[in-house]
Amino acid sequence: MTQRTQGTAAIVGPGNIGTDLMFKLMRRSNVLQPRYMVGVDPSSDGLRRAKTLGLEASHEGVDWLLAQDELPDVVFECTSAKAHEANAPKYAEAGILAVDLTPAAVGPYLCPPVNLDFNLDAQNVNMITCGGQATTPIVAAVSDVVDVPYAEIVASISSKSAGPGTRANIDEFTETTSEALEVVGGAKTGKAIIILNPVEPPLMMRNTVFCAIPQEAAEAGPLHDRVQESIAAMVARVQEYVPGYHLRTDPQFDHARDLWNGMARVTVPIEVKGRGDYLPEYAGNLDIITSAAARVGDMMVAHRLGVDSGWVASDAAKTAQEVSA
């Protein structure tokens, strides 16, 4: 039997996130080919685009997908937490890997530069939230060097980039992101806040990460340098799949205060510029989670097939067919 070197993907949910994810897989992955797009609305623009690009698309839902003769290797769930909770057992029974972009958290939280290596064999993984994808790596970078008893993040996104799903799941966003700061980031206690900014023209996604640290790490010296080096290395790892991810300024260190339970603090300001694959550049909040999900699906299927990923980092892979869609 000839060994397969490529796998197939299905995207469930043809909205903005699902459509952006489809373009990312087509342009960046040499291992994973998007084959199916599934929704429930026959007038969906996302389904129309998918058909134009050669995917098999249907508005008859997940049951249509699972009735196909050839099932995908991986499903990207871009629907809602309730939908994924209902669909996840069906994917598992069919032996399909699930990459979940909803707050359902059926599988373990996943942030590629932090814990993908530990979850390559998982059957279902959860992509936390957009804010979690932007800030959890920084908390993990600091906690790799010193204890972080408390981490707090503030994510500010353009109101225009917050669709109905985001607005309906604000509580789930704060709860899931806070927990991810602890479970994935390594903080003892995490807290997350999100702001929908209505300013025009729309602003890029901006995040501020606060980590409580020992006083010694806030003073000039080897420990201080190691914290800075760890943050810089983590930013470089995220930029491998999100080029628009960067620090707005160098990390700021504040000495210990009684108000902070005697701890010092490091503040890390981050901006995320979207890649513009399908969504506008200011939608960095959506770009970072679709980029992370595409990268995770690519790596997990490559691992299962026993081949190298061959991820395409440049924009040179755009096709004339895509441009005309």
PDB file of C-alpha atoms in Angstrom:
ATOM      1  CA  MET A   1       0.000   0.000   0.000  1.00  0.00           C
ATOM      2  CA  THR A   2       1.273   3.440  -0.950  1.00  0.00           C
ATOM      3  CA  GLN A   3       1.782   5.704   2.042  1.00  0.00           C
ATOM      4  CA  ARG A   4      -0.373   8.818   1.966  1.00  0.00           C
ATOM      5  CA  THR A   5       1.479  12.124   2.135  1.00  0.00           C
ATOM      6  CA  GLN A   6      -1.595  14.367   2.241  1.00  0.00           C
ATOM      7  CA  GLY A   7      -4.785  14.470   4.305  1.00  0.00           C
ATOM      8  CA  THR A   8      -8.157  16.123   3.805  1.00  0.00           C
ATOM      9  CA  ALA A   9     -10.060  18.635   5.903  1.00  0.00           C
ATOM     10  CA  ALA A  10     -13.693  19.594   6.415  1.00  0.00           C
ATOM     11  CA  ILE A  11     -14.720  23.017   7.679  1.00  0.00           C
ATOM     12  CA  VAL A  12     -18.021  23.041   9.555  1.00  0.00           C
ATOM     13  CA  GLY A  13     -19.339  26.589   9.701  1.00  0.00           C
ATOM     14  CA  PRO A  14     -18.984  28.667   6.490  1.00  0.00           C
ATOM     15  CA  GLY A  15     -18.955  32.110   8.135  1.00  0.00           C
ATOM     16  CA  ASN A  16     -16.036  34.563   8.231  1.00  0.00           C
ATOM     17  CA  ILE A  17     -13.866  32.361  10.432  1.00  0.00           C
ATOM     18  CA  GLY A  18     -14.506  29.224   8.387  1.00  0.00           C
ATOM     19  CA  THR A  19     -13.879  31.035   5.107  1.00  0.00           C
ATOM     20  CA  ASP A  20     -10.653  32.631   6.343  1.00  0.00           C
ATOM     21  CA  LEU A  21      -9.514  29.223   7.584  1.00  0.00           C
ATOM     22  CA  MET A  22     -10.219  27.716   4.151  1.00  0.00           C
ATOM     23  CA  PHE A  23      -7.957  30.289   2.479  1.00  0.00           C
ATOM     24  CA  LYS A  24      -5.197  29.719   5.026  1.00  0.00           C
ATOM     25  CA  LEU A  25      -5.213  25.957   4.470  1.00  0.00           C
ATOM     26  CA  MET A  26      -5.171  26.422   0.691  1.00  0.00           C
ATOM     27  CA  ARG A  27      -2.266  28.885   0.830  1.00  0.00           C
ATOM     28  CA  ARG A  28      -0.107  27.583   3.702  1.00  0.00           C
ATOM     29  CA  SER A  29      -0.491  23.815   4.073  1.00  0.00           C
ATOM     30  CA  ASN A  30       1.209  21.278   1.832  1.00  0.00           C
ATOM     31  CA  VAL A  31      -0.178  18.386   3.880  1.00  0.00           C
ATOM     32  CA  LEU A  32      -3.806  19.275   4.466  1.00  0.00           C
ATOM     33  CA  GLN A  33      -6.219  19.953   1.616  1.00  0.00           C
ATOM     34  CA  PRO A  34      -9.653  21.453   2.413  1.00  0.00           C
ATOM     35  CA  ARG A  35     -12.196  19.186   0.704  1.00  0.00           C
ATOM     36  CA  TYR A  36     -15.558  19.860   2.387  1.00  0.00           C
ATOM     37  CA  MET A  37     -17.385  22.982   3.590  1.00  0.00           C
ATOM     38  CA  VAL A  38     -20.547  22.383   5.603  1.00  0.00           C
ATOM     39  CA  GLY A  39     -23.284  24.726   6.799  1.00  0.00           C
ATOM     40  CA  VAL A  40     -27.035  24.871   7.298  1.00  0.00           C
ATOM     41  CA  ASP A  41     -27.976  27.922   5.191  1.00  0.00           C
ATOM     42  CA  PRO A  42     -28.426  27.252   1.447  1.00  0.00           C
ATOM     43  CA  SER A  43     -27.841  30.959   0.693  1.00  0.00           C
ATOM     44  CA  SER A  44     -24.502  31.056   2.559  1.00  0.00           C
ATOM     45  CA  ASP A  45     -21.831  33.146   0.801  1.00  0.00           C
ATOM     46  CA  GLY A  46     -19.160  30.946   2.398  1.00  0.00           C
ATOM     47  CA  LEU A  47     -20.621  27.812   0.806  1.00  0.00           C
ATOM     48  CA  ARG A  48     -20.756  29.589  -2.546  1.00  0.00           C
ATOM     49  CA  ARG A  49     -17.090  30.594  -2.278  1.00  0.00           C
ATOM     50  CA  ALA A  50     -16.101  27.076  -1.288  1.00  0.00           C
ATOM     51  CA  LYS A  51     -17.841  25.597  -4.325  1.00  0.00           C
ATOM     52  CA  THR A  52     -16.138  28.167  -6.556  1.00  0.00           C
ATOM     53  CA  LEU A  53     -12.781  27.037  -5.195  1.00  0.00           C
ATOM     54  CA  GLY A  54     -13.533  23.378  -5.877  1.00  0.00           C
ATOM     55  CA  LEU A  55     -14.635  22.159  -2.448  1.00  0.00           C
ATOM     56  CA  GLU A  56     -17.651  19.904  -1.977  1.00  0.00           C
ATOM     57  CA  ALA A  57     -20.093  22.122  -0.101  1.00  0.00           C
ATOM     58  CA  SER A  58     -23.458  21.376   1.483  1.00  0.00           C
ATOM     59  CA  HIS A  59     -26.040  23.149   3.632  1.00  0.00           C
ATOM     60  CA  GLU A  60     -27.297  19.821   5.011  1.00  0.00           C
ATOM     61  CA  GLY A  61     -25.114  19.876   8.098  1.00  0.00           C
ATOM     62  CA  VAL A  62     -22.771  17.433   9.792  1.00  0.00           C
ATOM     63  CA  ASP A  63     -24.908  14.376   9.041  1.00  0.00           C
ATOM     64  CA  TRP A  64     -24.309  15.019   5.301  1.00  0.00           C
ATOM     65  CA  LEU A  65     -20.576  15.153   5.929  1.00  0.00           C
ATOM     66  CA  LEU A  66     -20.536  11.906   7.898  1.00  0.00           C
ATOM     67  CA  ALA A  67     -22.502  10.149   5.128  1.00  0.00           C
ATOM     68  CA  GLN A  68     -19.778  10.768   2.527  1.00  0.00           C
ATOM     69  CA  ASP A  69     -17.884   7.754   1.175  1.00  0.00           C
ATOM     70  CA  GLU A  70     -14.531   9.358   2.009  1.00  0.00           C
ATOM     71  CA  LEU A  71     -14.392  11.047   5.390  1.00  0.00           C
ATOM     72  CA  PRO A  72     -11.920  13.853   6.143  1.00  0.00           C
ATOM     73  CA  ASP A  73      -8.901  13.343   8.377  1.00  0.00           C
ATOM     74  CA  VAL A  74      -9.779  16.451  10.375  1.00  0.00           C
ATOM     75  CA  VAL A  75     -12.815  18.631  11.011  1.00  0.00           C
ATOM     76  CA  PHE A  76     -12.475  22.295  11.922  1.00  0.00           C
ATOM     77  CA  GLU A  77     -15.496  23.270  14.011  1.00  0.00           C
ATOM     78  CA  CYS A  78     -16.348  26.955  13.383  1.00  0.00           C
ATOM     79  CA  THR A  79     -19.905  26.920  14.715  1.00  0.00           C
ATOM     80  CA  SER A  80     -20.857  27.335  18.379  1.00  0.00           C
ATOM     81  CA  ALA A  81     -20.106  25.651  21.678  1.00  0.00           C
ATOM     82  CA  LYS A  82     -23.494  23.912  21.755  1.00  0.00           C
ATOM     83  CA  ALA A  83     -23.091  22.655  18.195  1.00  0.00           C
ATOM     84  CA  HIS A  84     -19.638  21.258  18.903  1.00  0.00           C
ATOM     85  CA  GLU A  85     -20.777  19.553  22.092  1.00  0.00           C
ATOM     86  CA  ALA A  86     -23.396  17.751  19.961  1.00  0.00           C
ATOM     87  CA  ASN A  87     -21.031  17.031  17.057  1.00  0.00           C
ATOM     88  CA  ALA A  88     -17.908  15.971  18.948  1.00  0.00           C
ATOM     89  CA  PRO A  89     -19.117  12.416  19.777  1.00  0.00           C
ATOM     90  CA  LYS A  90     -19.999  11.889  16.093  1.00  0.00           C
ATOM     91  CA  TYR A  91     -16.509  12.925  14.993  1.00  0.00           C
ATOM     92  CA  ALA A  92     -14.945  10.677  17.609  1.00  0.00           C
ATOM     93  CA  GLU A  93     -17.072   7.683  16.573  1.00  0.00           C
ATOM     94  CA  ALA A  94     -16.039   8.248  12.943  1.00  0.00           C
ATOM     95  CA  GLY A  95     -12.353   8.479  13.937  1.00  0.00           C
ATOM     96  CA  ILE A  96     -12.015  12.074  12.723  1.00  0.00           C
ATOM     97  CA  LEU A  97      -9.653  14.499  14.458  1.00  0.00           C
ATOM     98  CA  ALA A  98     -11.519  17.611  15.653  1.00  0.00           C
ATOM     99  CA  VAL A  99      -9.943  21.081  15.923  1.00  0.00           C
ATOM    100  CA  ASP A 100     -12.487  23.112  17.860  1.00  0.00           C
ATOM    101  CA  LEU A 101     -12.605  26.914  17.428  1.00  0.00           C
ATOM    102  CA  THR A 102     -15.618  27.313  19.747  1.00  0.00           C
ATOM    103  CA  PRO A 103     -15.559  27.737  23.545  1.00  0.00           C
ATOM    104  CA  ALA A 104     -16.903  24.173  24.030  1.00  0.00           C
ATOM    105  CA  ALA A 105     -13.553  22.913  25.379  1.00  0.00           C
ATOM    106  CA  VAL A 106     -14.379  19.245  24.829  1.00  0.00           C
ATOM    107  CA  GLY A 107     -10.674  18.576  24.276  1.00  0.00           C
ATOM    108  CA  PRO A 108      -7.594  20.091  25.944  1.00  0.00           C
ATOM    109  CA  TYR A 109      -6.771  23.780  25.489  1.00  0.00           C
ATOM    110  CA  LEU A 110      -4.163  24.217  22.770  1.00  0.00           C
ATOM    111  CA  CYS A 111      -1.803  27.063  21.906  1.00  0.00           C
ATOM    112  CA  PRO A 112       0.695  25.910  19.224  1.00  0.00           C
ATOM    113  CA  PRO A 113       3.998  27.339  20.550  1.00  0.00           C
ATOM    114  CA  VAL A 114       3.255  26.239  24.114  1.00  0.00           C
ATOM    115  CA  ASN A 115       1.722  22.759  24.178  1.00  0.00           C
ATOM    116  CA  LEU A 116       1.141  21.353  20.679  1.00  0.00           C
ATOM    117  CA  ASP A 117       3.965  18.840  21.120  1.00  0.00           C
ATOM    118  CA  PHE A 118       2.157  17.329  24.138  1.00  0.00           C
ATOM    119  CA  ASN A 119      -1.154  16.938  22.318  1.00  0.00           C
ATOM    120  CA  LEU A 120      -0.208  15.653  18.854  1.00  0.00           C
ATOM    121  CA  ASP A 121      -2.080  12.390  19.457  1.00  0.00           C
ATOM    122  CA  ALA A 122      -5.244  13.960  20.908  1.00  0.00           C
ATOM    123  CA  GLN A 123      -8.591  13.238  19.187  1.00  0.00           C
ATOM    124  CA  ASN A 124     -10.141  16.607  19.955  1.00  0.00           C
ATOM    125  CA  VAL A 125      -8.352  19.884  20.775  1.00  0.00           C
ATOM    126  CA  ASN A 126      -9.718  23.306  21.710  1.00  0.00           C
ATOM    127  CA  MET A 127      -8.205  26.541  20.383  1.00  0.00           C
ATOM    128  CA  ILE A 128      -9.067  28.516  23.570  1.00  0.00           C
ATOM    129  CA  THR A 129     -10.051  32.023  22.332  1.00  0.00           C
ATOM    130  CA  CYS A 130      -8.553  34.736  20.153  1.00  0.00           C
ATOM    131  CA  GLY A 131      -7.375  36.577  23.262  1.00  0.00           C
ATOM    132  CA  GLY A 132      -5.996  33.343  24.660  1.00  0.00           C
ATOM    133  CA  GLN A 133      -4.008  32.667  21.501  1.00  0.00           C
ATOM    134  CA  ALA A 134      -2.486  36.172  21.742  1.00  0.00           C
ATOM    135  CA  THR A 135      -1.704  36.297  25.458  1.00  0.00           C
ATOM    136  CA  THR A 136      -1.239  32.768  26.794  1.00  0.00           C
ATOM    137  CA  PRO A 137       2.170  32.413  25.070  1.00  0.00           C
ATOM    138  CA  ILE A 138       3.471  35.488  26.906  1.00  0.00           C
ATOM    139  CA  VAL A 139       2.308  34.216  30.295  1.00  0.00           C
ATOM    140  CA  ALA A 140       3.915  30.860  29.497  1.00  0.00           C
ATOM    141  CA  ALA A 141       7.168  32.599  28.525  1.00  0.00           C
ATOM    142  CA  VAL A 142       7.317  34.414  31.867  1.00  0.00           C
ATOM    143  CA  SER A 143       6.290  31.370  33.916  1.00  0.00           C
ATOM    144  CA  ASP A 144       9.017  29.349  32.203  1.00  0.00           C
ATOM    145  CA  VAL A 145      11.511  31.547  34.112  1.00  0.00           C
ATOM    146  CA  VAL A 146       9.816  32.606  37.358  1.00  0.00           C
ATOM    147  CA  ASP A 147       6.680  31.766  39.337  1.00  0.00           C
ATOM    148  CA  VAL A 148       3.637  33.776  38.195  1.00  0.00           C
ATOM    149  CA  PRO A 149       1.108  33.849  41.064  1.00  0.00           C
ATOM    150  CA  TYR A 150      -1.234  36.140  39.097  1.00  0.00           C
ATOM    151  CA  ALA A 151      -1.678  36.976  35.410  1.00  0.00           C
ATOM    152  CA  GLU A 152      -4.190  39.391  33.944  1.00  0.00           C
ATOM    153  CA  ILE A 153      -4.861  40.188  30.292  1.00  0.00           C
ATOM    154  CA  VAL A 154      -6.889  42.896  28.581  1.00  0.00           C
ATOM    155  CA  ALA A 155      -7.805  42.199  24.959  1.00  0.00           C
ATOM    156  CA  SER A 156      -9.104  45.118  22.882  1.00  0.00           C
ATOM    157  CA  ILE A 157     -10.607  44.290  19.495  1.00  0.00           C
ATOM    158  CA  SER A 158     -12.388  46.307  16.841  1.00  0.00           C
ATOM    159  CA  SER A 159     -16.146  46.144  17.279  1.00  0.00           C
ATOM    160  CA  LYS A 160     -16.377  45.519  13.531  1.00  0.00           C
ATOM    161  CA  SER A 161     -14.435  42.286  13.916  1.00  0.00           C
ATOM    162  CA  ALA A 162     -16.728  40.933  16.640  1.00  0.00           C
ATOM    163  CA  GLY A 163     -19.461  38.869  15.019  1.00  0.00           C
ATOM    164  CA  PRO A 164     -22.621  37.480  16.612  1.00  0.00           C
ATOM    165  CA  GLY A 165     -20.768  34.494  18.033  1.00  0.00           C
ATOM    166  CA  THR A 166     -18.209  36.646  19.848  1.00  0.00           C
ATOM    167  CA  ARG A 167     -20.876  38.960  21.236  1.00  0.00           C
ATOM    168  CA  ALA A 168     -23.018  36.056  22.429  1.00  0.00           C
ATOM    169  CA  ASN A 169     -20.091  34.372  24.182  1.00  0.00           C
ATOM    170  CA  ILE A 170     -18.398  37.187  26.141  1.00  0.00           C
ATOM    171  CA  ASP A 171     -18.759  35.312  29.430  1.00  0.00           C
ATOM    172  CA  GLU A 172     -17.341  32.151  27.870  1.00  0.00           C
ATOM    173  CA  PHE A 173     -14.448  34.226  26.491  1.00  0.00           C
ATOM    174  CA  THR A 174     -13.450  35.548  29.899  1.00  0.00           C
ATOM    175  CA  GLU A 175     -13.900  32.193  31.637  1.00  0.00           C
ATOM    176  CA  THR A 176     -12.044  30.155  29.019  1.00  0.00           C
ATOM    177  CA  THR A 177      -9.202  32.654  28.603  1.00  0.00           C
ATOM    178  CA  SER A 178      -8.759  33.014  32.366  1.00  0.00           C
ATOM    179  CA  GLU A 179      -8.543  29.256  32.774  1.00  0.00           C
ATOM    180  CA  ALA A 180      -6.106  28.937  29.872  1.00  0.00           C
ATOM    181  CA  LEU A 181      -3.766  31.485  31.517  1.00  0.00           C
ATOM    182  CA  GLU A 182      -3.534  28.990  34.377  1.00  0.00           C
ATOM    183  CA  VAL A 183      -3.699  25.600  32.637  1.00  0.00           C
ATOM    184  CA  VAL A 184      -1.571  26.473  29.598  1.00  0.00           C
ATOM    185  CA  GLY A 185       0.201  29.675  30.650  1.00  0.00           C
ATOM    186  CA  GLY A 186       1.284  28.415  34.058  1.00  0.00           C
ATOM    187  CA  ALA A 187      -0.117  31.256  36.202  1.00  0.00           C
ATOM    188  CA  LYS A 188      -1.545  30.268  39.583  1.00  0.00           C
ATOM    189  CA  THR A 189      -4.515  32.621  39.053  1.00  0.00           C
ATOM    190  CA  GLY A 190      -5.626  34.126  35.736  1.00  0.00           C
ATOM    191  CA  LYS A 191      -8.051  36.903  34.819  1.00  0.00           C
ATOM    192  CA  ALA A 192      -9.189  38.066  31.369  1.00  0.00           C
ATOM    193  CA  ILE A 193     -11.039  41.159  30.172  1.00  0.00           C
ATOM    194  CA  ILE A 194     -12.232  41.924  26.626  1.00  0.00           C
ATOM    195  CA  ILE A 195     -13.105  45.333  25.166  1.00  0.00           C
ATOM    196  CA  LEU A 196     -15.046  45.838  21.911  1.00  0.00           C
ATOM    197  CA  ASN A 197     -13.706  49.156  20.568  1.00  0.00           C
ATOM    198  CA  PRO A 198     -16.129  51.000  18.212  1.00  0.00           C
ATOM    199  CA  VAL A 199     -13.593  53.618  17.046  1.00  0.00           C
ATOM    200  CA  GLU A 200     -13.380  54.456  13.315  1.00  0.00           C
ATOM    201  CA  PRO A 201     -11.284  53.630  11.428  1.00  0.00           C
ATOM    202  CA  PRO A 202     -11.051  50.239  13.169  1.00  0.00           C
ATOM    203  CA  LEU A 203      -7.996  49.598  15.350  1.00  0.00           C
ATOM    204  CA  MET A 204      -5.794  46.530  15.220  1.00  0.00           C
ATOM    205  CA  MET A 205      -6.210  43.939  17.977  1.00  0.00           C
ATOM    206  CA  ARG A 206      -4.245  45.059  21.037  1.00  0.00           C
ATOM    207  CA  ASN A 207      -3.554  43.056  24.174  1.00  0.00           C
ATOM    208  CA  THR A 208      -1.902  43.968  27.454  1.00  0.00           C
ATOM    209  CA  VAL A 209      -0.475  41.182  29.593  1.00  0.00           C
ATOM    210  CA  PHE A 210       0.311  41.767  33.271  1.00  0.00           C
ATOM    211  CA  CYS A 211       2.257  39.136  35.218  1.00  0.00           C
ATOM    212  CA  ALA A 212       3.125  39.284  38.903  1.00  0.00           C
ATOM    213  CA  ILE A 213       6.799  38.347  39.330  1.00  0.00           C
ATOM    214  CA  PRO A 214       9.378  38.261  42.120  1.00  0.00           C
ATOM    215  CA  GLN A 215      11.153  41.552  42.855  1.00  0.00           C
ATOM    216  CA  GLU A 216      14.472  40.066  41.738  1.00  0.00           C
ATOM    217  CA  ALA A 217      13.114  39.601  38.189  1.00  0.00           C
ATOM    218  CA  ALA A 218      12.166  43.292  37.972  1.00  0.00           C
ATOM    219  CA  GLU A 219      15.701  44.461  38.785  1.00  0.00           C
ATOM    220  CA  ALA A 220      18.628  44.552  36.367  1.00  0.00           C
ATOM    221  CA  GLY A 221      20.417  41.210  36.470  1.00  0.00           C
ATOM    222  CA  PRO A 222      20.484  37.664  35.065  1.00  0.00           C
ATOM    223  CA  LEU A 223      16.898  36.785  36.075  1.00  0.00           C
ATOM    224  CA  HIS A 224      15.556  40.000  34.539  1.00  0.00           C
ATOM    225  CA  ASP A 225      17.449  39.247  31.320  1.00  0.00           C
ATOM    226  CA  ARG A 226      16.112  35.680  31.182  1.00  0.00           C
ATOM    227  CA  VAL A 227      12.505  36.910  31.417  1.00  0.00           C
ATOM    228  CA  GLN A 228      13.086  39.323  28.542  1.00  0.00           C
ATOM    229  CA  GLU A 229      14.829  36.671  26.447  1.00  0.00           C
ATOM    230  CA  SER A 230      12.027  34.166  27.067  1.00  0.00           C
ATOM    231  CA  ILE A 231       9.379  36.693  25.946  1.00  0.00           C
ATOM    232  CA  ALA A 232      11.352  37.589  22.792  1.00  0.00           C
ATOM    233  CA  ALA A 233      11.802  33.908  21.893  1.00  0.00           C
ATOM    234  CA  MET A 234       8.081  33.220  22.348  1.00  0.00           C
ATOM    235  CA  VAL A 235       7.092  36.176  20.151  1.00  0.00           C
ATOM    236  CA  ALA A 236       9.347  34.776  17.405  1.00  0.00           C
ATOM    237  CA  ARG A 237       7.637  31.370  17.696  1.00  0.00           C
ATOM    238  CA  VAL A 238       4.169  32.887  17.309  1.00  0.00           C
ATOM    239  CA  GLN A 239       5.364  34.915  14.309  1.00  0.00           C
ATOM    240  CA  GLU A 240       6.167  31.654  12.508  1.00  0.00           C
ATOM    241  CA  TYR A 241       2.433  31.320  11.800  1.00  0.00           C
ATOM    242  CA  VAL A 242       1.124  34.850  12.635  1.00  0.00           C
ATOM    243  CA  PRO A 243       3.561  37.328  11.020  1.00  0.00           C
ATOM    244  CA  GLY A 244       1.544  40.339  12.233  1.00  0.00           C
ATOM    245  CA  TYR A 245       2.068  39.444  15.918  1.00  0.00           C
ATOM    246  CA  HIS A 246       4.525  41.832  17.610  1.00  0.00           C
ATOM    247  CA  LEU A 247       5.335  43.779  20.768  1.00  0.00           C
ATOM    248  CA  ARG A 248       4.254  47.409  20.636  1.00  0.00           C
ATOM    249  CA  THR A 249       7.102  48.346  22.984  1.00  0.00           C
ATOM    250  CA  ASP A 250       9.649  46.489  25.104  1.00  0.00           C
ATOM    251  CA  PRO A 251       8.288  44.768  28.248  1.00  0.00           C
ATOM    252  CA  GLN A 252       7.898  47.218  31.138  1.00  0.00           C
ATOM    253  CA  PHE A 253       9.042  46.193  34.640  1.00  0.00           C
ATOM    254  CA  ASP A 254       7.642  47.722  37.839  1.00  0.00           C
ATOM    255  CA  HIS A 255       9.117  47.182  41.287  1.00  0.00           C
ATOM    256  CA  ALA A 256       7.206  45.431  44.058  1.00  0.00           C
ATOM    257  CA  ARG A 257       4.299  47.237  45.740  1.00  0.00           C
ATOM    258  CA  ASP A 258       2.179  46.399  48.768  1.00  0.00           C
ATOM    259  CA  LEU A 259      -0.895  46.889  46.518  1.00  0.00           C
ATOM    260  CA  TRP A 260       0.269  43.908  44.464  1.00  0.00           C
ATOM    261  CA  ASN A 261       0.693  41.632  47.499  1.00  0.00           C
ATOM    262  CA  GLY A 262       4.361  42.552  47.649  1.00  0.00           C
ATOM    263  CA  MET A 263       5.040  41.325  44.109  1.00  0.00           C
ATOM    264  CA  ALA A 264       6.722  43.142  41.230  1.00  0.00           C
ATOM    265  CA  ARG A 265       5.140  43.187  37.761  1.00  0.00           C
ATOM    266  CA  VAL A 266       6.001  42.901  34.092  1.00  0.00           C
ATOM    267  CA  THR A 267       3.666  44.448  31.488  1.00  0.00           C
ATOM    268  CA  VAL A 268       3.795  43.230  27.885  1.00  0.00           C
ATOM    269  CA  PRO A 269       1.864  45.175  25.169  1.00  0.00           C
ATOM    270  CA  ILE A 270       1.028  43.203  22.018  1.00  0.00           C
ATOM    271  CA  GLU A 271      -0.536  44.120  18.684  1.00  0.00           C
ATOM    272  CA  VAL A 272      -1.853  41.650  16.104  1.00  0.00           C
ATOM    273  CA  LYS A 273      -2.186  42.714  12.479  1.00  0.00           C
ATOM    274  CA  GLY A 274      -4.210  40.292  10.390  1.00  0.00           C
ATOM    275  CA  ARG A 275      -2.681  38.729   7.316  1.00  0.00           C
ATOM    276  CA  GLY A 276      -5.562  39.716   5.038  1.00  0.00           C
ATOM    277  CA  ASP A 277      -6.114  36.215   3.619  1.00  0.00           C
ATOM    278  CA  TYR A 278      -9.852  36.865   3.602  1.00  0.00           C
ATOM    279  CA  LEU A 279     -10.612  39.183   6.501  1.00  0.00           C
ATOM    280  CA  PRO A 280      -9.351  42.794   6.802  1.00  0.00           C
ATOM    281  CA  GLU A 281      -6.018  43.500   8.489  1.00  0.00           C
ATOM    282  CA  TYR A 282      -7.649  45.023  11.585  1.00  0.00           C
ATOM    283  CA  ALA A 283      -9.300  41.641  12.326  1.00  0.00           C
ATOM    284  CA  GLY A 284      -6.131  40.333  13.970  1.00  0.00           C
ATOM    285  CA  ASN A 285      -8.284  38.707  16.657  1.00  0.00           C
ATOM    286  CA  LEU A 286      -9.798  36.380  14.054  1.00  0.00           C
ATOM    287  CA  ASP A 287      -6.569  35.956  12.108  1.00  0.00           C
ATOM    288  CA  ILE A 288      -4.639  34.669  15.112  1.00  0.00           C
ATOM    289  CA  ILE A 289      -7.141  31.936  15.963  1.00  0.00           C
ATOM    290  CA  THR A 290      -7.649  30.768  12.366  1.00  0.00           C
ATOM    291  CA  SER A 291      -3.869  30.802  11.866  1.00  0.00           C
ATOM    292  CA  ALA A 292      -3.354  28.786  15.036  1.00  0.00           C
ATOM    293  CA  ALA A 293      -6.090  26.301  14.104  1.00  0.00           C
ATOM    294  CA  ALA A 294      -4.749  25.808  10.582  1.00  0.00           C
ATOM    295  CA  ARG A 295      -1.239  25.285  11.935  1.00  0.00           C
ATOM    296  CA  VAL A 296      -2.466  22.788  14.543  1.00  0.00           C
ATOM    297  CA  GLY A 297      -4.493  20.773  12.011  1.00  0.00           C
ATOM    298  CA  ASP A 298      -1.570  20.758   9.600  1.00  0.00           C
ATOM    299  CA  MET A 299       0.898  19.554  12.238  1.00  0.00           C
ATOM    300  CA  MET A 300      -1.402  16.916  13.760  1.00  0.00           C
ATOM    301  CA  VAL A 301      -2.267  15.350  10.406  1.00  0.00           C
ATOM    302  CA  ALA A 302       1.399  15.456   9.331  1.00  0.00           C
ATOM    303  CA  HIS A 303       2.208  13.641  12.584  1.00  0.00           C
ATOM    304  CA  ARG A 304      -0.409  10.977  11.882  1.00  0.00           C
ATOM    305  CA  LEU A 305       0.828  10.473   8.314  1.00  0.00           C
ATOM    306  CA  GLY A 306       4.470  10.439   9.389  1.00  0.00           C
ATOM    307  CA  VAL A 307       5.480  13.219   6.990  1.00  0.00           C
ATOM    308  CA  ASP A 308       7.019  16.685   7.332  1.00  0.00           C
ATOM    309  CA  SER A 309       4.626  19.631   7.482  1.00  0.00           C
ATOM    310  CA  GLY A 310       6.178  21.885   4.819  1.00  0.00           C
ATOM    311  CA  TRP A 311       4.157  24.875   6.069  1.00  0.00           C
ATOM    312  CA  VAL A 312       4.223  27.795   3.588  1.00  0.00           C
ATOM    313  CA  ALA A 313       5.180  30.962   5.448  1.00  0.00           C
ATOM    314  CA  SER A 314       5.187  33.400   2.507  1.00  0.00           C
ATOM    315  CA  ASP A 315       2.277  34.813   0.517  1.00  0.00           C
ATOM    316  CA  ALA A 316       3.678  33.523  -2.771  1.00  0.00           C
ATOM    317  CA  ALA A 317       1.262  30.582  -2.827  1.00  0.00           C
ATOM    318  CA  LYS A 318      -1.785  32.635  -3.770  1.00  0.00           C
ATOM    319  CA  THR A 319      -3.393  31.251  -6.864  1.00  0.00           C
ATOM    320  CA  ALA A 320      -5.131  33.050  -9.678  1.00  0.00           C
ATOM    321  CA  GLN A 321      -8.213  30.970  -8.913  1.00  0.00           C
ATOM    322  CA  GLU A 322      -8.325  32.245  -5.348  1.00  0.00           C
ATOM    323  CA  VAL A 323      -7.893  35.861  -6.393  1.00  0.00           C
ATOM    324  CA  SER A 324     -10.833  35.599  -8.759  1.00  0.00           C
ATOM    325  CA  ALA A 325     -13.139  33.994  -6.180  1.00  0.00           C
TER     326      ALA A 325
END
